[in-house]
Amino acid sequence: MKKITPIIEKAYEVAKEAMKNSYSPYSRFAVGAAIKFKGDDTLYPGCNVENISYGGTICAERSAIVSRVSQKGKGEVEFAVVLANTENPTYPCAMCLQVLCEFTKEDFPIFMGNPTKLTKTMSFREFLPHSFDTLEEGQK
Ligand code: THU
């Protein structure tokens, strides 16, 4: 486990609060996230928002990203926190990794856990060492 600094502790609390807002009547699997972007002190919360047309469901990580981009435009992820009610870490899904990748230049840590504690840290590139991209640096 990477060192838990005060800002990570704060993000953990933000993710925990977001998890309480999870709209997940179909899976009954609540997920909360918090994402910090470089040069921005705001911690963006996200929760999963499900839909009766299941494919319309939005994961917690993507909802946090969309919140940041809606408020301040594109940015670079500094770290992310993902929580669920599971003893073992809940890993970000592949679609969320691809979306996180869109706002990533350097590798960053992803902290995982549950409402009691953080249980694991992994780096983004451990999850996704190579990723689909068609644009060169500076084109985005
Ligand atoms: N979910 C997330 O919010 N994040 C993930 O990375 C994995 C899955 C949500 C989607 C769905 O609402 C519920 O978890 C069960 O799949």
Short mmCIF file of N, CA and C and ligand atoms in Angstrom, two decimals:
data_model
loop_
_atom_site.label_atom_id
_atom_site.label_comp_id
_atom_site.label_asym_id
_atom_site.label_seq_id
_atom_site.Cartn_x
_atom_site.Cartn_y
_atom_site.Cartn_z
N MET A 1 0.85 -1.21 0.00
CA MET A 1 0.00 0.00 0.00
C MET A 1 0.87 1.25 0.00
N LYS A 2 0.59 2.15 -0.95
CA LYS A 2 1.32 3.41 -1.03
C LYS A 2 0.97 4.26 0.20
N LYS A 3 1.85 5.19 0.56
CA LYS A 3 1.63 6.05 1.74
C LYS A 3 0.34 6.87 1.57
N ILE A 4 -0.48 6.86 2.61
CA ILE A 4 -1.75 7.60 2.55
C ILE A 4 -1.52 9.01 3.10
N THR A 5 -1.44 9.98 2.21
CA THR A 5 -1.22 11.37 2.60
C THR A 5 -2.58 12.01 2.96
N PRO A 6 -2.57 13.19 3.58
CA PRO A 6 -3.85 13.83 3.94
C PRO A 6 -4.79 14.04 2.75
N ILE A 7 -4.26 14.37 1.58
CA ILE A 7 -5.15 14.61 0.43
C ILE A 7 -5.78 13.29 -0.04
N ILE A 8 -5.06 12.22 0.11
CA ILE A 8 -5.62 10.90 -0.26
C ILE A 8 -6.70 10.51 0.76
N GLU A 9 -6.41 10.81 2.01
CA GLU A 9 -7.39 10.58 3.09
C GLU A 9 -8.68 11.36 2.80
N LYS A 10 -8.50 12.61 2.36
CA LYS A 10 -9.65 13.46 2.05
C LYS A 10 -10.43 12.88 0.87
N ALA A 11 -9.70 12.43 -0.14
CA ALA A 11 -10.35 11.85 -1.33
C ALA A 11 -11.10 10.57 -0.94
N TYR A 12 -10.54 9.84 -0.01
CA TYR A 12 -11.21 8.62 0.48
C TYR A 12 -12.58 8.99 1.07
N GLU A 13 -12.60 10.07 1.86
CA GLU A 13 -13.87 10.52 2.47
C GLU A 13 -14.85 10.97 1.39
N VAL A 14 -14.34 11.66 0.37
CA VAL A 14 -15.19 12.14 -0.73
C VAL A 14 -15.80 10.94 -1.47
N ALA A 15 -14.99 9.92 -1.71
CA ALA A 15 -15.48 8.71 -2.40
C ALA A 15 -16.53 7.99 -1.55
N LYS A 16 -16.29 8.00 -0.25
CA LYS A 16 -17.23 7.32 0.67
C LYS A 16 -18.59 8.01 0.64
N GLU A 17 -18.57 9.33 0.63
CA GLU A 17 -19.82 10.10 0.55
C GLU A 17 -20.52 9.85 -0.77
N ALA A 18 -19.73 9.83 -1.87
CA ALA A 18 -20.31 9.62 -3.20
C ALA A 18 -20.96 8.24 -3.28
N MET A 19 -20.32 7.28 -2.64
CA MET A 19 -20.84 5.90 -2.67
C MET A 19 -22.25 5.83 -2.07
N LYS A 20 -22.51 6.71 -1.10
CA LYS A 20 -23.84 6.73 -0.46
C LYS A 20 -24.90 7.18 -1.47
N ASN A 21 -24.47 7.93 -2.51
CA ASN A 21 -25.42 8.42 -3.51
C ASN A 21 -25.57 7.46 -4.69
N SER A 22 -24.85 6.36 -4.65
CA SER A 22 -24.94 5.40 -5.76
C SER A 22 -26.39 5.07 -6.09
N TYR A 23 -26.70 5.13 -7.39
CA TYR A 23 -28.03 4.71 -7.84
C TYR A 23 -27.84 3.35 -8.51
N SER A 24 -28.06 2.31 -7.73
CA SER A 24 -27.77 0.96 -8.24
C SER A 24 -28.86 -0.04 -7.85
N PRO A 25 -30.13 0.26 -8.25
CA PRO A 25 -31.23 -0.64 -7.87
C PRO A 25 -31.17 -1.98 -8.58
N TYR A 26 -30.42 -2.07 -9.68
CA TYR A 26 -30.41 -3.33 -10.45
C TYR A 26 -29.33 -4.27 -9.97
N SER A 27 -28.12 -3.76 -9.78
CA SER A 27 -27.03 -4.63 -9.32
C SER A 27 -26.95 -4.67 -7.79
N ARG A 28 -27.46 -3.64 -7.15
CA ARG A 28 -27.29 -3.47 -5.69
C ARG A 28 -25.80 -3.49 -5.33
N PHE A 29 -24.99 -2.99 -6.24
CA PHE A 29 -23.54 -2.92 -6.02
C PHE A 29 -23.13 -1.45 -6.10
N ALA A 30 -23.02 -0.84 -4.94
CA ALA A 30 -22.70 0.60 -4.89
C ALA A 30 -21.20 0.81 -5.04
N VAL A 31 -20.85 1.78 -5.87
CA VAL A 31 -19.44 2.12 -6.07
C VAL A 31 -19.30 3.64 -5.88
N GLY A 32 -18.23 4.03 -5.22
CA GLY A 32 -17.93 5.45 -5.03
C GLY A 32 -16.52 5.72 -5.53
N ALA A 33 -16.31 6.89 -6.09
CA ALA A 33 -14.97 7.24 -6.58
C ALA A 33 -14.67 8.69 -6.24
N ALA A 34 -13.40 9.00 -6.23
CA ALA A 34 -12.96 10.40 -6.13
C ALA A 34 -11.73 10.50 -7.00
N ILE A 35 -11.68 11.55 -7.79
CA ILE A 35 -10.52 11.74 -8.67
C ILE A 35 -9.94 13.13 -8.45
N LYS A 36 -8.61 13.14 -8.30
CA LYS A 36 -7.87 14.41 -8.16
C LYS A 36 -7.15 14.63 -9.48
N PHE A 37 -7.23 15.87 -9.98
CA PHE A 37 -6.52 16.26 -11.20
C PHE A 37 -5.35 17.16 -10.83
N LYS A 38 -4.33 17.13 -11.64
CA LYS A 38 -3.15 17.96 -11.37
C LYS A 38 -3.51 19.44 -11.43
N GLY A 39 -2.95 20.20 -10.48
CA GLY A 39 -3.16 21.65 -10.46
C GLY A 39 -4.57 22.07 -10.10
N ASP A 40 -5.34 21.20 -9.51
CA ASP A 40 -6.73 21.48 -9.17
C ASP A 40 -6.98 20.85 -7.80
N ASP A 41 -7.32 21.69 -6.83
CA ASP A 41 -7.51 21.19 -5.46
C ASP A 41 -8.84 20.47 -5.26
N THR A 42 -9.78 20.68 -6.19
CA THR A 42 -11.08 20.04 -6.05
C THR A 42 -10.94 18.53 -6.18
N LEU A 43 -11.65 17.82 -5.33
CA LEU A 43 -11.69 16.35 -5.46
C LEU A 43 -13.04 16.02 -6.07
N TYR A 44 -13.04 15.44 -7.25
CA TYR A 44 -14.29 15.19 -7.96
C TYR A 44 -14.90 13.86 -7.56
N PRO A 45 -16.13 13.89 -7.01
CA PRO A 45 -16.79 12.65 -6.62
C PRO A 45 -17.51 12.00 -7.79
N GLY A 46 -17.67 10.70 -7.71
CA GLY A 46 -18.46 9.99 -8.70
C GLY A 46 -19.09 8.77 -8.05
N CYS A 47 -20.26 8.40 -8.56
CA CYS A 47 -20.88 7.14 -8.11
C CYS A 47 -21.46 6.47 -9.33
N ASN A 48 -21.77 5.19 -9.22
CA ASN A 48 -22.39 4.52 -10.36
C ASN A 48 -23.86 4.92 -10.45
N VAL A 49 -24.29 5.15 -11.67
CA VAL A 49 -25.68 5.54 -11.94
C VAL A 49 -26.22 4.54 -12.95
N GLU A 50 -27.09 3.67 -12.47
CA GLU A 50 -27.59 2.58 -13.32
C GLU A 50 -28.84 2.99 -14.09
N ASN A 51 -29.18 2.17 -15.06
CA ASN A 51 -30.35 2.44 -15.88
C ASN A 51 -31.06 1.12 -16.18
N ILE A 52 -32.38 1.22 -16.30
CA ILE A 52 -33.19 0.03 -16.62
C ILE A 52 -32.73 -0.58 -17.95
N SER A 53 -32.27 0.29 -18.86
CA SER A 53 -31.61 -0.20 -20.06
C SER A 53 -30.14 -0.33 -19.66
N TYR A 54 -29.76 -1.52 -19.23
CA TYR A 54 -28.50 -1.71 -18.47
C TYR A 54 -27.27 -1.06 -19.09
N GLY A 55 -27.23 -1.06 -20.42
CA GLY A 55 -26.07 -0.48 -21.11
C GLY A 55 -25.92 1.02 -20.87
N GLY A 56 -26.98 1.63 -20.37
CA GLY A 56 -26.94 3.07 -20.08
C GLY A 56 -26.26 3.38 -18.76
N THR A 57 -25.87 2.36 -18.04
CA THR A 57 -25.22 2.54 -16.73
C THR A 57 -23.88 3.26 -16.87
N ILE A 58 -23.64 4.16 -15.93
CA ILE A 58 -22.35 4.87 -15.89
C ILE A 58 -21.64 4.50 -14.60
N CYS A 59 -20.39 4.12 -14.73
CA CYS A 59 -19.60 3.73 -13.55
C CYS A 59 -19.18 4.97 -12.75
N ALA A 60 -18.79 4.72 -11.51
CA ALA A 60 -18.38 5.78 -10.59
C ALA A 60 -17.18 6.56 -11.13
N GLU A 61 -16.21 5.86 -11.67
CA GLU A 61 -14.98 6.52 -12.15
C GLU A 61 -15.30 7.45 -13.31
N ARG A 62 -16.12 6.96 -14.24
CA ARG A 62 -16.46 7.80 -15.40
C ARG A 62 -17.31 8.98 -14.97
N SER A 63 -18.18 8.79 -13.98
CA SER A 63 -19.00 9.93 -13.56
C SER A 63 -18.13 11.01 -12.92
N ALA A 64 -17.06 10.61 -12.22
CA ALA A 64 -16.13 11.60 -11.64
C ALA A 64 -15.38 12.37 -12.73
N ILE A 65 -14.95 11.66 -13.75
CA ILE A 65 -14.23 12.30 -14.87
C ILE A 65 -15.15 13.30 -15.58
N VAL A 66 -16.37 12.87 -15.84
CA VAL A 66 -17.32 13.74 -16.55
C VAL A 66 -17.62 14.99 -15.73
N SER A 67 -17.67 14.84 -14.42
CA SER A 67 -17.91 15.98 -13.55
C SER A 67 -16.78 17.01 -13.68
N ARG A 68 -15.55 16.54 -13.64
CA ARG A 68 -14.41 17.46 -13.76
C ARG A 68 -14.42 18.16 -15.13
N VAL A 69 -14.59 17.38 -16.19
CA VAL A 69 -14.52 17.97 -17.54
C VAL A 69 -15.68 18.96 -17.73
N SER A 70 -16.84 18.64 -17.16
CA SER A 70 -17.98 19.56 -17.27
C SER A 70 -17.69 20.88 -16.57
N GLN A 71 -16.99 20.82 -15.45
CA GLN A 71 -16.76 22.04 -14.66
C GLN A 71 -15.53 22.83 -15.09
N LYS A 72 -14.46 22.10 -15.45
CA LYS A 72 -13.20 22.82 -15.71
C LYS A 72 -12.52 22.43 -17.01
N GLY A 73 -13.13 21.57 -17.77
CA GLY A 73 -12.50 21.14 -19.00
C GLY A 73 -11.53 19.99 -18.78
N LYS A 74 -10.79 19.68 -19.84
CA LYS A 74 -9.87 18.54 -19.75
C LYS A 74 -8.80 18.79 -18.69
N GLY A 75 -8.17 17.72 -18.26
CA GLY A 75 -7.12 17.83 -17.26
C GLY A 75 -6.35 16.53 -17.20
N GLU A 76 -5.40 16.52 -16.28
CA GLU A 76 -4.57 15.31 -16.15
C GLU A 76 -4.80 14.67 -14.79
N VAL A 77 -5.14 13.42 -14.77
CA VAL A 77 -5.44 12.74 -13.50
C VAL A 77 -4.16 12.63 -12.65
N GLU A 78 -4.32 12.95 -11.36
CA GLU A 78 -3.19 12.81 -10.41
C GLU A 78 -3.31 11.49 -9.64
N PHE A 79 -4.53 11.21 -9.18
CA PHE A 79 -4.80 9.91 -8.57
C PHE A 79 -6.30 9.67 -8.51
N ALA A 80 -6.67 8.42 -8.29
CA ALA A 80 -8.09 8.06 -8.20
C ALA A 80 -8.31 7.13 -7.01
N VAL A 81 -9.49 7.23 -6.43
CA VAL A 81 -9.90 6.33 -5.34
C VAL A 81 -11.18 5.63 -5.79
N VAL A 82 -11.26 4.33 -5.60
CA VAL A 82 -12.46 3.56 -5.96
C VAL A 82 -12.86 2.68 -4.78
N LEU A 83 -14.11 2.83 -4.35
CA LEU A 83 -14.59 2.06 -3.19
C LEU A 83 -15.85 1.27 -3.53
N ALA A 84 -15.95 0.10 -2.93
CA ALA A 84 -17.17 -0.70 -3.00
C ALA A 84 -17.26 -1.50 -1.70
N ASN A 85 -18.43 -2.08 -1.47
CA ASN A 85 -18.62 -2.85 -0.24
C ASN A 85 -18.05 -4.25 -0.38
N THR A 86 -16.78 -4.36 -0.64
CA THR A 86 -16.15 -5.66 -0.82
C THR A 86 -14.88 -5.72 0.03
N GLU A 87 -14.58 -6.91 0.52
CA GLU A 87 -13.37 -7.06 1.33
C GLU A 87 -12.14 -6.95 0.44
N ASN A 88 -12.20 -7.63 -0.71
CA ASN A 88 -11.11 -7.53 -1.68
C ASN A 88 -11.34 -6.30 -2.55
N PRO A 89 -10.25 -5.73 -3.08
CA PRO A 89 -10.44 -4.51 -3.87
C PRO A 89 -11.35 -4.72 -5.07
N THR A 90 -12.13 -3.69 -5.37
CA THR A 90 -12.91 -3.67 -6.60
C THR A 90 -12.08 -2.90 -7.62
N TYR A 91 -11.71 -3.56 -8.68
CA TYR A 91 -10.84 -2.95 -9.69
C TYR A 91 -11.67 -2.19 -10.71
N PRO A 92 -11.14 -1.09 -11.21
CA PRO A 92 -11.86 -0.34 -12.26
C PRO A 92 -12.09 -1.21 -13.49
N CYS A 93 -13.24 -1.05 -14.11
CA CYS A 93 -13.54 -1.87 -15.29
C CYS A 93 -12.72 -1.35 -16.49
N ALA A 94 -12.66 -2.15 -17.53
CA ALA A 94 -11.84 -1.83 -18.69
C ALA A 94 -12.30 -0.54 -19.38
N MET A 95 -13.61 -0.35 -19.40
CA MET A 95 -14.11 0.86 -20.06
C MET A 95 -13.66 2.11 -19.29
N CYS A 96 -13.70 2.02 -17.97
CA CYS A 96 -13.25 3.17 -17.15
C CYS A 96 -11.75 3.39 -17.32
N LEU A 97 -10.99 2.32 -17.46
CA LEU A 97 -9.54 2.48 -17.67
C LEU A 97 -9.29 3.23 -18.97
N GLN A 98 -10.04 2.87 -19.99
CA GLN A 98 -9.87 3.55 -21.29
C GLN A 98 -10.22 5.04 -21.17
N VAL A 99 -11.26 5.33 -20.40
CA VAL A 99 -11.68 6.74 -20.24
C VAL A 99 -10.67 7.49 -19.38
N LEU A 100 -10.17 6.85 -18.33
CA LEU A 100 -9.12 7.48 -17.51
C LEU A 100 -7.90 7.79 -18.37
N CYS A 101 -7.59 6.88 -19.29
CA CYS A 101 -6.43 7.00 -20.14
C CYS A 101 -6.46 8.27 -20.98
N GLU A 102 -7.67 8.69 -21.33
CA GLU A 102 -7.85 9.90 -22.15
C GLU A 102 -7.29 11.14 -21.44
N PHE A 103 -7.27 11.08 -20.12
CA PHE A 103 -6.84 12.25 -19.32
C PHE A 103 -5.60 11.92 -18.50
N THR A 104 -4.68 11.23 -19.13
CA THR A 104 -3.47 10.75 -18.46
C THR A 104 -2.27 10.97 -19.35
N LYS A 105 -1.22 11.60 -18.81
CA LYS A 105 0.05 11.64 -19.54
C LYS A 105 1.03 10.73 -18.82
N GLU A 106 1.16 10.99 -17.51
CA GLU A 106 2.05 10.13 -16.70
C GLU A 106 1.21 9.11 -15.97
N ASP A 107 1.88 8.08 -15.52
CA ASP A 107 1.22 7.06 -14.70
C ASP A 107 0.71 7.71 -13.41
N PHE A 108 -0.30 7.13 -12.80
CA PHE A 108 -0.83 7.66 -11.53
C PHE A 108 -1.36 6.50 -10.69
N PRO A 109 -1.45 6.69 -9.37
CA PRO A 109 -1.95 5.61 -8.52
C PRO A 109 -3.47 5.54 -8.45
N ILE A 110 -3.96 4.32 -8.31
CA ILE A 110 -5.38 4.09 -8.06
C ILE A 110 -5.49 3.39 -6.72
N PHE A 111 -6.19 4.03 -5.79
CA PHE A 111 -6.38 3.49 -4.44
C PHE A 111 -7.74 2.79 -4.40
N MET A 112 -7.74 1.57 -3.91
CA MET A 112 -9.00 0.83 -3.84
C MET A 112 -9.31 0.45 -2.41
N GLY A 113 -10.58 0.28 -2.12
CA GLY A 113 -10.93 -0.10 -0.76
C GLY A 113 -12.43 -0.21 -0.59
N ASN A 114 -12.84 -0.15 0.68
CA ASN A 114 -14.25 -0.24 1.05
C ASN A 114 -14.53 0.88 2.07
N PRO A 115 -15.77 1.00 2.54
CA PRO A 115 -16.05 2.11 3.47
C PRO A 115 -15.31 2.01 4.81
N THR A 116 -14.67 0.90 5.08
CA THR A 116 -13.90 0.79 6.33
C THR A 116 -12.46 1.22 6.15
N LYS A 117 -11.87 0.81 5.02
CA LYS A 117 -10.46 1.19 4.81
C LYS A 117 -10.04 1.06 3.34
N LEU A 118 -8.89 1.66 3.05
CA LEU A 118 -8.26 1.44 1.74
C LEU A 118 -7.49 0.14 1.86
N THR A 119 -7.58 -0.69 0.83
CA THR A 119 -6.96 -2.02 0.94
C THR A 119 -5.83 -2.26 -0.06
N LYS A 120 -5.78 -1.48 -1.13
CA LYS A 120 -4.78 -1.76 -2.15
C LYS A 120 -4.50 -0.53 -3.03
N THR A 121 -3.26 -0.42 -3.46
CA THR A 121 -2.90 0.61 -4.44
C THR A 121 -2.27 -0.08 -5.64
N MET A 122 -2.64 0.35 -6.82
CA MET A 122 -1.97 -0.12 -8.04
C MET A 122 -1.79 1.09 -8.95
N SER A 123 -0.81 1.01 -9.81
CA SER A 123 -0.65 2.13 -10.72
C SER A 123 -1.53 1.88 -11.96
N PHE A 124 -1.94 2.98 -12.57
CA PHE A 124 -2.78 2.90 -13.77
C PHE A 124 -2.16 2.00 -14.83
N ARG A 125 -0.84 2.15 -15.02
CA ARG A 125 -0.19 1.37 -16.07
C ARG A 125 0.00 -0.11 -15.70
N GLU A 126 -0.16 -0.44 -14.43
CA GLU A 126 -0.20 -1.87 -14.09
C GLU A 126 -1.49 -2.48 -14.65
N PHE A 127 -2.55 -1.69 -14.60
CA PHE A 127 -3.82 -2.17 -15.15
C PHE A 127 -3.78 -2.19 -16.67
N LEU A 128 -3.24 -1.11 -17.21
CA LEU A 128 -3.33 -0.92 -18.67
C LEU A 128 -1.96 -0.49 -19.21
N PRO A 129 -1.06 -1.45 -19.38
CA PRO A 129 0.30 -1.11 -19.83
C PRO A 129 0.32 -0.46 -21.21
N HIS A 130 -0.58 -0.91 -22.07
CA HIS A 130 -0.67 -0.35 -23.42
C HIS A 130 -2.13 0.03 -23.65
N SER A 131 -2.33 1.13 -24.38
CA SER A 131 -3.72 1.51 -24.59
C SER A 131 -3.93 2.07 -25.97
N PHE A 132 -5.16 1.98 -26.40
CA PHE A 132 -5.55 2.46 -27.72
C PHE A 132 -5.48 3.98 -27.78
N ASP A 133 -4.81 4.51 -28.75
CA ASP A 133 -4.74 5.96 -28.93
C ASP A 133 -4.38 6.24 -30.38
N THR A 134 -5.00 7.25 -30.96
CA THR A 134 -4.68 7.56 -32.37
C THR A 134 -4.07 8.95 -32.51
N LEU A 135 -4.16 9.74 -31.45
CA LEU A 135 -3.67 11.12 -31.54
C LEU A 135 -2.27 11.24 -30.96
N GLU A 136 -1.49 12.10 -31.55
CA GLU A 136 -0.16 12.40 -31.02
C GLU A 136 -0.31 13.41 -29.88
N GLU A 137 0.71 13.46 -29.05
CA GLU A 137 0.80 14.47 -27.99
C GLU A 137 0.53 15.86 -28.58
N GLY A 138 -0.29 16.66 -27.92
CA GLY A 138 -0.54 18.01 -28.41
C GLY A 138 -1.76 18.12 -29.32
N GLN A 139 -2.28 17.00 -29.78
CA GLN A 139 -3.46 17.04 -30.67
C GLN A 139 -4.77 17.03 -29.88
N LYS A 140 -4.67 16.70 -28.60
CA LYS A 140 -5.90 16.56 -27.82
C LYS A 140 -6.38 17.91 -27.27
N1 THU B 1 -19.08 -0.30 -11.55
C1 THU B 1 -18.45 0.88 -11.30
O1 THU B 1 -19.09 1.87 -10.90
N2 THU B 1 -17.11 0.95 -11.49
C2 THU B 1 -16.33 -0.08 -11.94
O2 THU B 1 -15.17 0.13 -12.27
C3 THU B 1 -16.91 -1.42 -12.00
C4 THU B 1 -18.40 -1.47 -12.06
C5 THU B 1 -20.53 -0.41 -11.34
C6 THU B 1 -21.33 -0.55 -12.61
C7 THU B 1 -22.60 -1.19 -12.08
O3 THU B 1 -23.50 -0.17 -11.66
C8 THU B 1 -22.17 -1.97 -10.86
O4 THU B 1 -20.84 -1.53 -10.57
C9 THU B 1 -22.16 -3.47 -11.05
O5 THU B 1 -21.49 -3.82 -12.17
#
